[in-house]
Amino acid sequence: MAVPRTTRWVRLLPVLPAVVLLLVFLAGPVLWAFHASLTNAALTGRNARSPGWVGLDNYARLLTDPVLPLSLALTVLFVGGSAILGQNMLGLLIAVLMRRARRSVSAVVGTAVVAAWVLPEIVAAFAAYAYFSRDGTLNQLLGGLGLGQPDWLYSFPMVAIMLANVWRGTAFSMLVYRAALDDVPGEVTEAALMDGASGWQRLAFITLPMIRGSIATNLMLITLQTLAVFTLIWVMTAGGPSNASTTLPVLAYQEAFKFGDIGYGTAVASVLILIGMVFGAAYIRLLREAKP
Amino acid sequence: MRRRATIITSLMASAVLTLAACSPGAPAGEAKTLKIVYQKTASFTALDTLFQSAKQEFEAANQGVTVELEPIQAEDDDYGTKLALALRSPATAPDVFYEDTFKVRSDVDAGYLLKLDSHLQAWSEWDTFDDAAKAAGLGDDGGTYAVPVGTDTRAIWYNKKVLAAAGVSLPWEPRTWQDILDAARKIKASDPTVVPFNMYAGKATGEGTVMQSFYELLYGTDSALYDAEAKKWVVGSAGFTDALAFLKTLYDEKLAVSPAEALDANVWKKVFGEWLPQAKMGATVEGSYTPSFWQDGGSYEWPGYEQDMGVAPFPTQEGQAPGGVSMSGGWTLAVGAETKNPDLAFGFLTTALNKKNSLAFNIASSQIAVRKDVAADSTYQAANPFVKDVSELVSVTHYRPATADYPRISAAVQEATEAVITGAKSPEQAAADYDAAVKDLVGEDKTVRK
């Protein structure tokens, strides 16, 4: 049935506030950041009074900044290691195992995993700092077992913050996959079982393809979230030692607020936005293909 | 029904009228407000107390003026950021604010601060301010833009018990860098579990690394960070390399904390809270505000610190004149350039910094007084047993070259110390990399070889 033009407009009205809010609070800052990255705006000093247009100078400077390649590599490592591999795989594994486990076991595991997710980021960050610091819980455990006690935040800062991010974020993936697995029709799996498919075969050829949409959605969300992680890293290592854990958000913060160079800081942030968009586009493609 | 509509309409109309009367466009103009922005943290409430009492005094003396206090709850770095963000727009800029001395020049450049020269001329109490401290409020044009509330110095704080146990004679008065190493090695030999002599290094401790460690070394050589007359940054100096080499010796011989501990941003808490009170550290270089941590009500109360701790000036490299080195920072009050009531704002500033309020604040926050009448006051001198020693260091102190480039230069120095104590670079390499970084930051024409 064809809907008259005017009614269609009226139907869009309730969405309007949301669209306006999105434009003001999402597109606005993104555009502002991009605009600022083309100027030499600063927090203080002469450039704070009269910021000048410098075109692509900040981006040219980015290309020669020795910290940028390191920072990019660390960001990719952080997202790849702690989100795509860590949170995603661990979340799936826990979700699969929980379906088989006894109700009581699955309740305990579920609560433990979700507890980290419930903590505000700053609290989780302090907890992780206390856990990995030199006299922290982890080293006391290792000491109790008679093993070495490395200084995690100093010698292996990326390992520490990646583990912390896996700990904190796995709950989200687990919840997504639990919901998705519950939607897989039982008769399909039963049919495969009748045909003699092993557990692995059922997972690889039946379950995973059927929850492909959830996988893509989950990957997109945790990637974008992990790209933006700042508090966790700032509290645990502040990007150090010697920039060994300076991911792009940390770098952008340092440039914009520690050195007051807003123009350059927003240029770093724009690169971060760009990376997020590339990942986002890739997952959306994946999502489309997932539709039968 | 109609009646109700009339009532509602008239109610709405009167509401509109009342609201319009409240709007800033109203011609009333009688009630004036001053907005005051300053820092307040869990462990630093002295400033809040100061402004609360100044508000009462000022409002009583100026009928019709409301003083609005807006404390920002943040540590130093974040406070600076939040203040700068507020200053960027006239709509949010405060009338009077608490300003770090080392931000004064670049914030003057940014046009955030009101020039106070004409106001200061008419203020008789300005003469009671120490001349060196007055310099902290100068802009590049020679005008005064901020009034100091207090200053600080840096010295060696040592635990007498630890030194005595190692056979170092007390009071300890090191004359040269070598004296420090000798004493530290003695302490190490007598008790290997003690940290003999700590100096901060690396980026994690931020400005602490340069203010409470590296600059004490650098300014004790015949070199400097900045040539104030030529307005150029010094590169290629032997003093810079020597200072790095001294840190390397301290860390290589394990006379200081381990590099991993040094690169933990919270290391200073352990210095104040654990190692010195528990006699696990011989000495550290720290600020004149140190007793405020250990006094009653401080973050790390330590009854008896007066007996256990001693203080000594940091020596020059070879004992050359003037025999000691210190660094000073401190804070000021400034008036916003966009204020609508400059006279009232300045009036509030002078109320906040009158003798009574300055005295109370300087004592509560262990600051060195910048008013001579406060410095001479007996309650100030009796505030803690170290006031006299750390105040005397003002005669050998240095201020940071607080240009807009300074934060990046400071970061480059911190990076050089980090590279040296972790063994990533030799002092010569690290100094050469620093030189390259400075030339990159300010341009080769703004550097000078010395």
XYZ file of C-alpha atoms in Angstrom, chain A residues 32-268:
237
model
C 35.561 20.789 14.258
C 38.482 18.432 14.937
C 39.216 18.183 11.226
C 39.044 21.953 10.839
C 41.314 22.499 13.863
C 43.842 20.070 12.408
C 44.325 22.465 9.508
C 45.261 25.349 11.839
C 48.001 25.974 14.393
C 45.509 26.505 17.228
C 47.096 26.229 20.678
C 46.025 26.262 24.315
C 48.393 29.068 25.203
C 50.986 31.352 23.632
C 50.616 33.545 20.565
C 48.757 30.926 18.524
C 45.997 30.765 21.117
C 45.051 34.368 20.418
C 45.065 34.229 16.655
C 45.295 30.697 15.274
C 46.426 30.689 11.667
C 45.464 28.463 8.761
C 48.369 26.129 8.026
C 46.730 23.787 5.526
C 48.222 20.319 5.572
C 51.325 21.316 7.591
C 50.239 19.313 10.621
C 49.806 16.211 8.472
C 53.191 16.765 6.831
C 54.676 17.008 10.305
C 52.888 13.791 11.287
C 54.607 11.968 8.443
C 58.051 12.941 9.739
C 57.217 12.456 13.430
C 59.318 9.497 14.591
C 56.695 8.571 17.212
C 53.874 8.158 14.674
C 54.920 4.838 13.075
C 55.468 3.364 16.521
C 52.164 4.747 17.707
C 50.305 3.365 14.679
C 51.910 -0.045 15.123
C 51.049 -0.086 18.835
C 47.448 0.899 18.078
C 47.080 -1.919 15.540
C 48.731 -4.356 17.944
C 46.449 -3.223 20.753
C 43.268 -3.501 18.697
C 44.298 -6.713 16.935
C 45.631 -8.432 20.032
C 43.242 -7.368 22.728
C 39.993 -6.851 20.800
C 39.898 -8.969 17.644
C 41.871 -11.900 19.066
C 41.541 -11.530 22.834
C 38.046 -10.282 23.631
C 36.419 -11.766 20.554
C 37.870 -15.284 20.686
C 37.742 -15.563 24.447
C 34.170 -14.261 24.476
C 33.136 -16.866 21.888
C 34.951 -19.650 23.716
C 33.345 -18.805 27.040
C 29.915 -18.515 25.409
C 30.267 -21.954 23.758
C 31.558 -23.594 26.922
C 28.884 -21.984 29.080
C 26.149 -23.646 27.014
C 27.585 -27.024 27.904
C 28.479 -26.251 31.502
C 26.252 -26.856 34.443
C 23.896 -24.022 35.316
C 25.739 -23.173 38.548
C 29.164 -23.129 36.865
C 27.939 -20.967 34.024
C 26.333 -18.534 36.464
C 29.574 -18.150 38.423
C 31.700 -17.719 35.300
C 29.212 -15.280 33.797
C 29.168 -13.131 36.922
C 32.956 -13.082 37.165
C 33.343 -12.004 33.547
C 30.602 -9.401 33.672
C 31.990 -7.923 36.909
C 34.958 -6.437 35.032
C 32.586 -4.960 32.470
C 30.460 -3.333 35.151
C 33.396 -1.451 36.692
C 33.811 2.130 35.459
C 36.890 2.420 33.237
C 38.844 4.467 35.758
C 38.220 1.928 38.530
C 39.133 -0.958 36.248
C 42.307 0.927 35.295
C 43.375 1.353 38.916
C 42.591 -2.284 39.619
C 44.729 -3.327 36.646
C 47.531 -1.007 37.745
C 47.473 -2.540 41.223
C 47.443 -6.023 39.706
C 50.394 -5.544 37.367
C 52.565 -3.163 39.425
C 55.849 -4.379 40.855
C 54.517 -5.348 44.274
C 51.119 -6.148 42.785
C 48.877 -9.179 43.008
C 50.263 -10.877 39.905
C 53.845 -10.747 41.128
C 52.830 -11.966 44.563
C 51.129 -14.944 42.918
C 54.163 -15.613 40.744
C 56.429 -15.246 43.768
C 54.284 -17.729 45.680
C 54.806 -20.232 42.863
C 58.538 -19.583 42.955
C 58.560 -17.971 39.506
C 60.241 -14.771 38.349
C 58.662 -11.412 39.142
C 59.162 -9.167 36.129
C 58.195 -5.526 36.330
C 55.228 -5.817 33.950
C 54.418 -2.148 33.456
C 58.072 -1.383 32.763
C 59.342 -4.420 30.877
C 56.140 -5.532 29.101
C 53.806 -2.520 29.109
C 51.860 -3.615 25.992
C 51.315 -7.129 27.335
C 49.983 -5.676 30.565
C 47.569 -3.203 28.992
C 46.376 -5.770 26.413
C 45.643 -8.322 29.114
C 43.879 -5.624 31.113
C 41.732 -4.720 28.113
C 40.864 -8.370 27.471
C 39.906 -8.750 31.120
C 37.778 -5.665 31.020
C 36.054 -6.116 27.679
C 35.491 -9.859 27.176
C 32.088 -9.721 28.862
C 30.620 -7.762 25.969
C 31.618 -10.354 23.357
C 30.489 -13.141 25.621
C 27.022 -11.621 26.013
C 26.684 -11.009 22.272
C 27.678 -14.596 21.449
C 25.485 -16.124 24.120
C 22.489 -14.366 22.624
C 23.528 -15.361 19.096
C 24.081 -19.023 20.009
C 20.690 -19.172 21.650
C 19.194 -18.172 18.311
C 20.763 -21.041 16.384
C 17.848 -23.451 15.779
C 18.347 -26.686 17.661
C 17.086 -28.881 14.798
C 19.869 -27.762 12.468
C 22.561 -28.781 14.958
C 20.668 -32.020 15.644
C 20.520 -32.812 11.957
C 24.273 -32.293 11.699
C 24.736 -34.531 14.710
C 22.682 -37.243 12.984
C 24.899 -36.909 9.952
C 27.867 -37.648 12.191
C 29.482 -34.220 12.355
C 31.978 -33.795 15.216
C 31.789 -30.958 17.707
C 34.408 -28.950 15.822
C 32.727 -29.547 12.489
C 29.399 -28.424 13.866
C 30.978 -25.236 15.231
C 32.951 -24.458 12.082
C 30.369 -25.359 9.418
C 27.034 -24.830 11.116
C 27.189 -22.513 14.119
C 29.759 -19.961 12.999
C 28.248 -19.310 9.551
C 24.835 -18.945 11.158
C 26.012 -16.307 13.617
C 28.177 -14.471 11.095
C 26.094 -11.325 11.445
C 26.653 -11.245 15.186
C 30.375 -11.816 14.684
C 30.637 -8.824 12.366
C 28.590 -6.585 14.637
C 30.592 -7.621 17.660
C 33.910 -7.106 15.867
C 32.882 -3.650 14.732
C 31.781 -2.526 18.182
C 34.775 -3.865 20.101
C 37.213 -2.564 17.499
C 35.835 0.955 17.693
C 35.705 0.805 21.457
C 39.269 -0.474 21.778
C 40.571 2.111 19.306
C 39.322 4.769 21.702
C 40.700 3.270 24.932
C 42.554 6.008 26.785
C 41.952 5.932 30.550
C 43.163 2.357 30.941
C 46.502 3.081 29.244
C 46.938 6.513 30.806
C 46.508 5.200 34.337
C 48.614 2.059 33.868
C 51.625 3.393 31.946
C 50.848 6.957 30.749
C 52.185 5.816 27.371
C 55.629 4.894 28.697
C 58.285 3.855 29.253
C 59.898 5.655 26.321
C 56.621 5.735 24.350
C 56.456 1.929 24.448
C 52.687 2.045 25.018
C 51.780 5.338 23.349
C 48.767 4.448 21.217
C 47.132 7.115 19.041
C 44.635 8.392 21.667
C 47.489 8.808 24.171
C 49.580 10.602 21.557
C 46.706 12.912 20.626
C 46.089 13.756 24.285
C 49.760 14.476 24.935
C 50.081 16.755 21.937
C 46.847 18.663 22.481
C 46.849 19.056 26.244
C 50.336 18.403 27.585
C 52.036 20.528 24.941
C 48.995 22.726 24.265
C 49.285 22.071 20.522
C 45.636 21.631 19.630
C 46.221 21.779 15.878
C 48.674 18.901 15.877
C 46.721 16.923 18.461
C 43.556 17.071 16.382
C 45.564 15.951 13.341
C 46.486 12.795 15.261
